CSV table of C-alpha atoms in Angstrom, one decimal:
chain,number,residue,atom,x,y,z
A,1,MET,CA,-69.8,64.0,36.8
A,2,THR,CA,-71.3,64.7,40.2
A,3,SER,CA,-72.9,61.3,40.2
A,4,ARG,CA,-69.6,59.6,39.4
A,5,ILE,CA,-67.8,61.2,42.2
A,6,ASP,CA,-70.7,60.5,44.5
A,7,ILE,CA,-70.9,56.8,43.7
A,8,GLU,CA,-67.2,56.4,44.2
A,9,ARG,CA,-67.3,58.1,47.6
A,10,VAL,CA,-70.4,56.1,48.6
A,11,LEU,CA,-68.7,52.9,47.6
A,12,ASP,CA,-65.6,53.8,49.6
A,13,GLY,CA,-67.7,54.2,52.7
A,14,TYR,CA,-70.0,51.3,52.1
A,15,LEU,CA,-67.2,48.8,51.5
A,16,ALA,CA,-65.1,50.0,54.4
A,17,GLU,CA,-67.8,48.7,56.7
A,18,GLY,CA,-68.0,45.1,57.5
A,19,PRO,CA,-66.1,42.3,59.4
A,20,GLU,CA,-62.3,42.3,59.2
A,21,ARG,CA,-61.5,39.1,61.1
A,22,VAL,CA,-62.4,35.5,60.4
A,23,ALA,CA,-63.7,33.4,63.2
A,24,ASP,CA,-61.2,30.9,64.7
A,25,PRO,CA,-63.3,27.8,63.9
A,26,ALA,CA,-63.4,28.8,60.2
A,27,LEU,CA,-59.7,29.2,60.1
A,28,LEU,CA,-59.1,25.9,61.8
A,29,ARG,CA,-61.4,24.2,59.3
A,30,ALA,CA,-59.5,25.7,56.5
A,31,LEU,CA,-56.2,24.5,58.0
A,32,ASP,CA,-57.6,21.1,58.4
A,33,ALA,CA,-58.7,21.0,54.8
A,34,ILE,CA,-55.2,22.1,53.7
A,35,ASP,CA,-53.7,19.2,55.8
A,36,GLN,CA,-55.8,16.8,53.8
A,37,THR,CA,-54.8,18.2,50.5
A,38,LYS,CA,-51.8,17.1,48.4
A,39,GLN,CA,-49.8,19.6,46.4
A,40,ARG,CA,-49.9,19.2,42.7
A,41,ARG,CA,-46.6,18.6,41.1
A,42,ASP,CA,-45.9,19.2,37.4
A,43,LEU,CA,-43.0,17.7,35.5
A,44,PHE,CA,-41.8,21.2,34.5
A,45,ALA,CA,-42.8,23.0,37.7
A,46,PRO,CA,-40.1,25.5,38.8
A,47,TRP,CA,-39.8,23.8,42.2
A,48,ARG,CA,-37.9,20.9,40.6
A,49,PHE,CA,-35.1,23.2,39.7
A,50,ASN,CA,-35.2,24.9,43.1
A,51,GLN,CA,-35.2,21.5,44.8
A,52,MET,CA,-32.2,20.3,42.9
A,53,VAL,CA,-29.4,20.6,45.4
A,54,ILE,CA,-26.1,22.2,44.4
A,55,TYR,CA,-23.9,19.1,44.8
A,56,PRO,CA,-25.6,16.9,42.3
A,57,ARG,CA,-25.7,19.8,39.9
A,58,LEU,CA,-22.0,20.4,40.3
A,59,ALA,CA,-21.4,16.7,40.0
A,60,ALA,CA,-23.3,16.6,36.8
A,61,VAL,CA,-21.3,19.5,35.4
A,62,ALA,CA,-18.1,17.8,36.5
A,63,LEU,CA,-19.1,14.5,34.9
A,64,VAL,CA,-19.8,16.3,31.6
A,65,ALA,CA,-16.4,18.0,31.9
A,66,VAL,CA,-14.6,14.7,32.5
A,67,ILE,CA,-16.3,13.0,29.6
A,68,ALA,CA,-15.5,15.9,27.3
A,69,VAL,CA,-11.9,16.2,28.3
A,70,GLY,CA,-11.4,12.5,28.4
A,71,GLY,CA,-13.0,12.1,25.0
A,72,ALA,CA,-11.0,14.9,23.5
A,73,MET,CA,-7.7,13.5,24.9
A,74,TYR,CA,-8.7,10.0,23.6
A,75,MET,CA,-9.4,11.5,20.1
A,76,LEU,CA,-6.3,13.6,20.1
A,77,GLY,CA,-4.3,10.6,21.3
A,78,GLN,CA,-5.5,8.6,18.4
A,79,ARG,CA,-4.6,11.3,15.9
A,80,ASN,CA,-1.3,12.8,17.2
A,81,PRO,CA,2.0,11.0,17.1
A,82,VAL,CA,3.8,10.5,20.4
A,83,GLY,CA,5.9,13.5,21.4
A,84,VAL,CA,3.7,16.0,19.9
A,85,PRO,CA,2.1,18.0,22.7
A,86,ALA,CA,-1.7,17.6,22.6
A,87,PRO,CA,-3.6,20.9,22.7
A,88,THR,CA,-5.6,21.5,25.8
A,89,ALA,CA,-9.3,20.8,25.7
A,90,SER,CA,-11.6,23.8,25.4
A,91,PRO,CA,-13.0,24.9,28.8
A,92,VAL,CA,-16.3,23.3,29.4
A,93,VAL,CA,-19.1,25.8,29.7
A,94,PRO,CA,-21.7,24.5,32.2
A,95,THR,CA,-25.1,24.3,30.8
A,96,GLN,CA,-27.3,27.1,32.0
A,97,ALA,CA,-29.9,25.9,34.4
A,98,PRO,CA,-33.3,25.9,32.8
A,99,SER,CA,-35.3,28.9,33.7
A,100,ALA,CA,-39.0,28.9,34.6
A,101,ALA,CA,-39.7,30.5,31.3
A,102,ALA,CA,-37.8,27.8,29.4
A,103,ALA,CA,-39.9,25.2,31.2
A,104,GLN,CA,-43.0,26.7,29.7
A,105,VAL,CA,-44.9,23.9,28.0
A,106,THR,CA,-47.1,24.4,24.9
A,107,ALA,CA,-50.5,22.9,24.7
A,108,GLY,CA,-49.7,20.6,21.9
A,109,PRO,CA,-52.5,18.4,20.5
A,110,VAL,CA,-55.4,18.8,22.8
A,111,ASP,CA,-58.4,16.5,22.7
A,112,THR,CA,-61.5,18.7,22.8
A,113,SER,CA,-64.0,16.0,22.1
A,114,LEU,CA,-65.1,15.8,25.7
A,115,TRP,CA,-65.1,19.5,26.4
A,116,SER,CA,-68.4,21.2,27.5
A,117,PRO,CA,-70.3,23.5,25.2
A,118,PHE,CA,-71.0,27.1,25.9
A,119,LYS,CA,-73.4,29.2,23.9
A,120,SER,CA,-73.1,33.0,24.2
A,121,ALA,CA,-76.4,34.7,24.9
A,122,PHE,CA,-75.4,37.9,23.2
A,123,TYR,CA,-72.5,37.4,20.9
A,124,GLY,CA,-73.7,34.7,18.4
A,125,TYR,CA,-71.0,32.2,18.9
A,126,THR,CA,-70.5,28.9,20.6
A,127,VAL,CA,-67.3,27.4,22.1
A,128,LYS,CA,-66.2,24.4,24.1
A,129,TYR,CA,-64.2,24.5,27.3
A,130,PRO,CA,-62.5,21.9,29.4
A,131,GLY,CA,-64.4,20.1,32.1
A,132,GLY,CA,-62.9,19.6,35.6
A,133,GLY,CA,-64.2,22.6,37.4
A,134,TRP,CA,-64.2,25.3,34.8
A,135,ILE,CA,-67.1,27.6,35.4
A,136,GLN,CA,-69.1,29.8,33.1
A,137,GLY,CA,-69.3,33.6,33.5
A,138,PRO,CA,-71.8,34.7,30.8
A,139,ALA,CA,-72.0,38.4,29.9
A,140,ALA,CA,-74.9,40.2,31.4
A,141,GLY,CA,-75.3,42.4,28.3
A,142,HIS,CA,-73.8,43.5,25.1
A,143,TRP,CA,-70.4,45.2,25.0
A,144,ASP,CA,-70.5,48.4,23.1
A,145,TYR,CA,-67.3,49.8,21.5
A,146,ALA,CA,-68.6,53.3,21.0
A,147,THR,CA,-69.0,53.8,24.8
A,148,GLN,CA,-66.5,51.2,25.9
A,149,ASP,CA,-69.4,50.2,28.1
A,150,GLY,CA,-72.1,47.6,28.2
A,151,ALA,CA,-72.0,44.5,30.2
A,152,ASP,CA,-69.0,42.4,29.8
A,153,ALA,CA,-67.3,39.6,28.0
A,154,ASP,CA,-68.4,36.0,28.4
A,155,THR,CA,-65.8,34.4,30.5
A,156,LEU,CA,-65.0,30.8,31.1
A,157,TRP,CA,-62.9,30.4,34.3
A,158,SER,CA,-60.5,27.6,35.0
A,159,PRO,CA,-60.6,26.2,38.5
A,160,THR,CA,-57.8,28.5,39.6
A,161,GLY,CA,-58.9,31.4,37.5
A,162,TRP,CA,-55.7,31.2,35.5
A,163,PRO,CA,-56.1,30.7,32.6
A,164,ASP,CA,-59.5,32.0,31.5
A,165,PHE,CA,-61.1,32.3,28.1
A,166,ASN,CA,-63.3,35.3,27.4
A,167,ALA,CA,-65.0,36.7,24.3
A,168,PHE,CA,-67.2,39.5,23.1
A,169,GLU,CA,-68.4,40.9,19.8
A,170,THR,CA,-69.1,44.4,18.5
A,171,LYS,CA,-70.2,46.2,15.4
A,172,LEU,CA,-67.4,47.9,13.4
A,173,PRO,CA,-67.7,51.6,13.6
A,174,ALA,CA,-69.2,53.1,10.4
A,175,GLY,CA,-66.6,53.4,7.6
A,176,MET,CA,-64.0,51.3,9.4
A,177,THR,CA,-62.6,48.1,8.1
A,178,GLY,CA,-61.7,45.2,10.4
A,179,ASP,CA,-58.0,45.9,10.0
A,180,GLU,CA,-58.5,49.6,10.8
A,181,PHE,CA,-60.6,48.7,13.8
A,182,LEU,CA,-58.0,46.2,15.1
A,183,ARG,CA,-55.2,48.7,14.7
A,184,GLU,CA,-57.2,51.4,16.6
A,185,PHE,CA,-58.4,48.9,19.2
A,186,THR,CA,-54.9,47.7,20.0
A,187,ALA,CA,-52.9,50.9,19.4
A,188,ASP,CA,-52.9,51.8,23.1
A,189,ALA,CA,-52.0,48.2,24.0
A,190,VAL,CA,-49.2,48.1,21.5
A,191,ILE,CA,-47.6,51.2,23.1
A,192,HIS,CA,-48.3,50.4,26.8
A,193,ALA,CA,-49.3,46.8,27.2
A,194,CYS,CA,-46.6,44.7,25.4
A,195,TYR,CA,-48.9,43.9,22.6
A,196,PRO,CA,-47.3,42.8,19.3
A,197,GLN,CA,-47.3,45.0,16.2
A,198,PRO,CA,-49.8,43.8,13.6
A,199,ALA,CA,-47.0,42.4,11.5
A,200,ALA,CA,-46.4,39.9,14.3
A,201,TRP,CA,-49.9,38.7,14.4
A,202,THR,CA,-50.6,35.1,13.4
A,203,HIS,CA,-53.1,34.5,10.6
A,204,THR,CA,-55.5,31.6,10.9
A,205,THR,CA,-59.1,30.7,10.4
A,206,VAL,CA,-61.9,30.3,13.0
A,207,ASP,CA,-65.0,28.4,11.9
A,208,GLY,CA,-63.8,29.0,8.3
A,209,HIS,CA,-63.5,32.7,8.7
A,210,PRO,CA,-60.1,34.6,8.4
A,211,ALA,CA,-58.8,35.5,11.8
A,212,THR,CA,-55.7,36.9,13.5
A,213,ILE,CA,-54.1,35.9,16.8
A,214,ALA,CA,-51.8,38.2,18.8
A,215,TYR,CA,-49.7,36.7,21.5
A,216,ALA,CA,-49.2,39.4,24.1
A,217,GLY,CA,-47.6,39.7,27.5
A,218,CYS,CA,-45.7,42.2,29.5
A,219,ASN,CA,-43.9,39.9,31.8
A,220,GLU,CA,-44.0,36.4,33.2
A,221,HIS,CA,-47.1,37.2,35.2
A,222,PHE,CA,-49.2,38.7,32.5
A,223,TYR,CA,-49.9,36.8,29.4
A,224,PHE,CA,-52.7,36.7,27.0
A,225,ALA,CA,-53.5,35.7,23.4
A,226,GLN,CA,-56.1,37.6,21.5
A,227,ALA,CA,-57.9,36.4,18.4
A,228,ALA,CA,-60.0,38.6,16.2
A,229,VAL,CA,-62.5,37.5,13.6
A,230,VAL,CA,-64.2,39.9,11.2
A,231,ILE,CA,-67.4,38.9,9.5
A,232,GLY,CA,-69.2,41.6,7.5
A,233,LYS,CA,-69.6,44.6,9.7
A,234,ARG,CA,-69.0,42.8,13.0
A,235,ILE,CA,-65.9,41.7,14.9
A,236,TRP,CA,-65.5,39.0,17.4
A,237,ILE,CA,-62.6,39.1,20.0
A,238,PHE,CA,-61.5,35.9,21.8
A,239,ASN,CA,-59.0,36.2,24.6
A,240,LEU,CA,-57.1,33.5,26.4
A,241,ASP,CA,-55.6,35.0,29.6
A,242,GLY,CA,-52.9,32.8,31.1
A,243,PRO,CA,-49.3,31.7,30.8
A,244,ASP,CA,-49.8,29.0,28.2
A,245,ARG,CA,-51.2,31.3,25.5
A,246,SER,CA,-51.2,28.5,22.9
A,247,LEU,CA,-54.2,27.1,24.7
A,248,ILE,CA,-56.2,29.6,22.7
A,249,VAL,CA,-55.8,27.3,19.6
A,250,PRO,CA,-57.8,24.4,20.9
A,251,PHE,CA,-60.5,26.8,22.2
A,252,LEU,CA,-60.7,28.5,18.8
A,253,SER,CA,-60.9,25.1,17.0
A,254,THR,CA,-64.3,24.6,18.8
A,255,VAL,CA,-65.7,28.0,18.0
A,256,THR,CA,-68.7,28.4,15.7
A,257,ILE,CA,-70.0,31.8,14.8
A,258,ASP,CA,-73.5,32.7,13.6
A,259,PRO,CA,-73.8,36.5,13.0
A,260,SER,CA,-77.6,36.2,12.8
A,261,ALA,CA,-77.6,35.0,16.4
A,262,VAL,CA,-76.1,38.2,17.8
A,263,VAL,CA,-78.4,40.0,20.2
A,264,ASP,CA,-77.6,43.7,20.0
B,1,MET,CA,-39.3,36.8,54.9
B,2,ASP,CA,-42.6,36.0,53.2
B,3,ARG,CA,-40.8,35.0,50.1
B,4,ASP,CA,-38.9,32.5,52.1
B,5,LEU,CA,-42.1,31.1,53.5
B,6,VAL,CA,-43.6,30.9,50.0
B,7,GLU,CA,-40.6,29.1,48.7
B,8,GLN,CA,-40.6,26.7,51.6
B,9,ALA,CA,-44.3,26.1,51.1
B,10,GLN,CA,-43.7,25.4,47.4
B,11,LEU,CA,-41.4,22.6,48.4
B,12,GLY,CA,-44.2,21.1,50.5
B,13,ASP,CA,-43.5,22.7,53.9
B,14,ARG,CA,-47.0,22.7,55.5
B,15,GLU,CA,-45.8,24.6,58.5
B,16,ALA,CA,-44.6,27.5,56.3
B,17,PHE,CA,-47.9,27.5,54.4
B,18,GLY,CA,-49.8,27.5,57.7
B,19,ILE,CA,-48.1,30.7,58.7
B,20,LEU,CA,-49.0,32.2,55.3
B,21,ALA,CA,-52.6,31.1,55.7
B,22,ARG,CA,-53.0,32.5,59.2
B,23,THR,CA,-51.6,35.9,58.2
B,24,ARG,CA,-53.8,36.1,55.1
B,25,ALA,CA,-57.0,34.6,56.3
B,26,ASP,CA,-58.5,37.8,57.8
B,27,ARG,CA,-57.9,39.7,54.6
B,28,LEU,CA,-59.3,36.9,52.4
B,29,TYR,CA,-62.4,36.6,54.6
B,30,ALA,CA,-63.0,40.4,54.6
B,31,ILE,CA,-62.7,40.5,50.8
B,32,GLY,CA,-64.9,37.5,50.4
B,33,GLN,CA,-67.6,38.8,52.8
B,34,ARG,CA,-67.7,42.1,50.9
B,35,ILE,CA,-68.1,40.3,47.5
B,36,LEU,CA,-70.6,37.7,48.7
B,37,ARG,CA,-72.3,39.7,51.4
B,38,ASP,CA,-72.6,36.5,53.5
B,39,VAL,CA,-70.5,35.3,56.4
B,40,ASP,CA,-70.8,31.6,55.8
B,41,ARG,CA,-70.1,31.8,52.1
B,42,ALA,CA,-67.1,34.1,52.7
B,43,GLU,CA,-65.7,31.5,55.1
B,44,ASP,CA,-66.2,28.9,52.4
B,45,ALA,CA,-64.6,31.0,49.7
B,46,MET,CA,-61.6,31.7,52.0
B,47,GLN,CA,-61.2,28.0,52.7
B,48,GLN,CA,-61.5,27.2,49.0
B,49,ALA,CA,-58.9,29.8,48.1
B,50,LEU,CA,-56.4,28.6,50.7
B,51,VAL,CA,-56.8,25.0,49.7
B,52,ILE,CA,-56.3,25.7,46.0
B,53,ALA,CA,-53.3,27.9,46.9
B,54,TRP,CA,-51.7,25.1,48.8
B,55,ARG,CA,-52.5,22.6,46.0
B,56,GLU,CA,-51.3,24.8,43.2
B,57,LEU,CA,-48.4,26.6,44.9
B,58,PRO,CA,-45.7,24.7,43.2
B,59,ARG,CA,-46.9,26.2,39.9
B,60,LEU,CA,-46.6,29.8,41.2
B,61,ARG,CA,-43.7,31.1,39.1
B,62,ASP,CA,-42.7,34.2,41.2
B,63,PRO,CA,-43.1,33.9,45.0
B,64,ASP,CA,-43.2,37.7,45.2
B,65,ARG,CA,-46.6,37.5,43.4
B,66,PHE,CA,-48.1,35.3,46.1
B,67,ASP,CA,-50.5,37.8,47.5
B,68,ALA,CA,-51.9,39.0,44.1
B,69,TRP,CA,-52.2,35.4,43.1
B,70,LEU,CA,-54.0,34.5,46.3
B,71,ASN,CA,-56.4,37.4,45.8
B,72,ARG,CA,-57.2,36.1,42.4
B,73,LEU,CA,-57.9,32.6,43.8
B,74,LEU,CA,-60.2,34.2,46.4
B,75,VAL,CA,-62.1,36.2,43.8
B,76,ASN,CA,-62.6,33.0,41.7
B,77,ALA,CA,-63.7,31.1,44.7
B,78,CYS,CA,-66.2,33.8,45.3
B,79,TYR,CA,-67.4,33.5,41.7
B,80,ALA,CA,-67.8,29.7,42.1
B,81,GLU,CA,-69.5,30.1,45.5
B,82,ALA,CA,-72.0,32.7,44.1
B,83,ARG,CA,-72.7,30.5,41.1
B,84,ARG,CA,-73.1,27.4,43.1
B,85,ARG,CA,-75.9,28.9,45.1
B,86,ARG,CA,-77.3,31.0,42.4
B,87,ASP,CA,-79.2,33.5,44.4
B,88,TRP,CA,-77.5,36.8,43.9
B,89,GLY,CA,-79.6,39.4,42.4
B,90,ALA,CA,-80.6,39.0,38.8
B,91,ASN,CA,-78.4,40.6,36.3
B,92,ILE,CA,-79.8,43.9,35.3
B,93,ARG,CA,-79.8,45.4,31.8
B,94,LEU,CA,-78.6,48.9,32.2
B,95,LEU,CA,-80.0,52.0,30.8
B,96,PRO,CA,-77.9,55.2,30.6
B,97,VAL,CA,-77.9,56.9,33.9
B,98,ASP,CA,-76.5,60.4,33.5
B,99,GLY,CA,-78.1,62.4,36.2
B,100,PRO,CA,-77.1,62.6,39.8
B,101,LEU,CA,-78.8,60.4,42.3
B,102,VAL,CA,-79.4,63.3,44.6
B,103,GLU,CA,-81.5,66.4,44.2
B,104,ASP,CA,-79.4,68.4,46.6
B,105,GLY,CA,-76.1,68.0,48.1
B,106,THR,CA,-77.3,67.6,51.7
B,107,ARG,CA,-79.4,64.5,51.3
B,108,GLN,CA,-77.7,61.2,51.8
B,109,ILE,CA,-77.3,59.5,48.4
B,110,ALA,CA,-78.7,56.2,49.7
B,111,ASP,CA,-78.9,54.7,53.0
B,112,ARG,CA,-77.1,51.5,53.9
B,113,ASP,CA,-80.1,49.3,53.2
B,114,GLU,CA,-80.5,50.7,49.7
B,115,LEU,CA,-76.8,50.3,49.1
B,116,ASP,CA,-76.9,46.8,50.2
B,117,ARG,CA,-79.8,45.9,48.0
B,118,GLY,CA,-78.2,47.7,45.1
B,119,PHE,CA,-74.9,46.0,45.6
B,120,ARG,CA,-76.6,42.6,45.8
B,121,ARG,CA,-78.2,43.2,42.4
B,122,LEU,CA,-74.7,43.2,40.8
B,123,PRO,CA,-73.2,40.0,39.4
B,124,PRO,CA,-70.2,38.7,41.2
B,125,GLU,CA,-67.7,40.0,38.6
B,126,GLN,CA,-68.8,43.5,39.2
B,127,ARG,CA,-68.9,43.2,42.9
B,128,ALA,CA,-65.3,41.8,42.9
B,129,ILE,CA,-63.9,44.7,40.8
B,130,LEU,CA,-65.6,47.2,43.1
B,131,VAL,CA,-64.2,45.5,46.2
B,132,LEU,CA,-60.7,45.3,44.8
B,133,HIS,CA,-60.8,48.9,43.8
B,134,HIS,CA,-62.7,50.6,46.7
B,135,TYR,CA,-61.9,48.3,49.6
B,136,ILE,CA,-58.4,47.0,48.8
B,137,GLY,CA,-57.5,50.2,47.0
B,138,LEU,CA,-56.1,48.7,43.8
B,139,SER,CA,-55.7,50.8,40.7
B,140,PRO,CA,-57.4,49.5,37.6
B,141,GLU,CA,-54.0,48.4,36.4
B,142,GLU,CA,-53.4,46.4,39.6
B,143,VAL,CA,-56.9,45.0,39.4
B,144,ALA,CA,-56.1,43.9,35.8
B,145,GLU,CA,-53.0,42.1,37.1
B,146,THR,CA,-54.8,40.6,40.0
B,147,LEU,CA,-57.6,39.2,37.8
B,148,GLY,CA,-55.3,38.4,34.8
B,149,ILE,CA,-57.2,40.6,32.4
B,150,PRO,CA,-56.0,43.4,30.1
B,151,ALA,CA,-55.8,46.8,31.8
B,152,GLY,CA,-58.3,48.2,29.3
B,153,THR,CA,-60.7,45.5,30.2
B,154,ALA,CA,-60.3,46.3,33.9
B,155,ARG,CA,-60.9,50.0,33.3
B,156,SER,CA,-64.0,49.2,31.3
B,157,ARG,CA,-65.3,46.7,33.9
B,158,LEU,CA,-64.8,49.2,36.6
B,159,HIS,CA,-66.5,52.0,34.7
B,160,TYR,CA,-69.4,49.6,34.0
B,161,ALA,CA,-69.6,48.4,37.6
B,162,HIS,CA,-69.9,52.1,38.7
B,163,ARG,CA,-72.7,52.6,36.2
B,164,ALA,CA,-74.3,49.3,37.3
B,165,MET,CA,-74.2,50.3,40.9
B,166,ARG,CA,-75.8,53.7,40.1
B,167,ALA,CA,-78.5,52.0,38.0
B,168,ALA,CA,-79.1,49.4,40.8
B,169,LEU,CA,-79.5,52.2,43.3
B,170,GLU,CA,-81.9,53.9,41.0
B,171,ALA,CA,-83.9,50.7,40.6
B,172,VAL,CA,-84.0,50.3,44.4
B,173,ALA,CA,-85.1,53.9,44.9
B,174,ARG,CA,-87.8,53.5,42.2
B,175,SER,CA,-89.1,50.2,43.8
B,176,ALA,CA,-89.2,51.9,47.2
B,177,ALA,CA,-91.1,54.9,45.7
B,178,ILE,CA,-93.6,52.6,44.0
B,179,ALA,CA,-94.0,50.6,47.3
B,180,GLY,CA,-94.6,53.9,49.2
B,181,GLN,CA,-97.3,55.0,46.7
B,182,GLY,CA,-99.0,51.6,47.1
B,183,ILE,CA,-99.1,51.9,50.8
B,184,SER,CA,-100.5,55.5,50.8
């Protein structure tokens, strides 16, 4: 315990030292680079709704109202004899402006044929990931469930770091089934981290093996999908961190698992 | 005020983004320098993060999350920078390190040189989580949100990074001891 306290104190001091200000030429270079860069615009990016000025929006609502009222009057005029008062048209409810969440797009069919291969050094699986600046972050060692320690997951980072795909594998504790492990492994998350109950998990297959996928997320900033594959006494966990959680499906479609290739 | 600037920048206002960039550059550079332990690379990572932030800003869903998002871009720029040059210390396989590093409470645990060598042995992911926690002061949950990983993963990574740092310091101390024996 002493060593843990010491290392934290030492790191506090060590990392407090160092430069705090960037040199002006470096900042100017960065600003120049920004000037030469175009912003990326998506069809469904929220800015489009922000950018839509109020008058065209009102005009659109008014146009809908006019058409609805006019259409209703026309139809009623056709059906009602002269002298019979026509009922008033129902009030038109403006369509709710699309929210950012509603603009979320799903991955849909994704062509993975040109994706780059990644082979795990420790966990006995391969996967493919998109090109275009994604970088590999291989684990430095094998994750160990018993100590919640060990190196890390393999991580494949998108150019912006969001989303990322990460994976690891571990032996099931003695006497524990895959389902029991998953329930225990996710119990804390179910309570505290907006993780769905097992009944809400999706069942699928990965490389021919039965698998579950849980789509989790606490809020619009924190999404992830987590897939689990149990083969014999081992379990593989694949995570897709990012707003478009359905992206986990094309990743999983490229996964191959070879339990004999695991390096414990 | 900053939210307004972010929203203006999302609509393509370069002047607004310039203000955001100028007010964040020092912090980004300081974080990058601590992760990469190199002034030039830290400047490159800062530039990369700001350029990506400008390019991708229309996709940021909540302007109030701008700073956390920018930190994530910076950390990933550091990963890319470190991997591009491939000369950080080799990843180390860890053995359990349960005992304290010091034999008595008065001796300094490790001098700065040892710390520096130990820290440089860590892979960038571990350096980043240590910097976010010990330098920025983020809790494991905030680190998780910044890096976009589950909170449990962040706690595990932080725990592991502490162990890795202790192990790295031990390795440095052993190397120094062996070198000392060789000299005498």
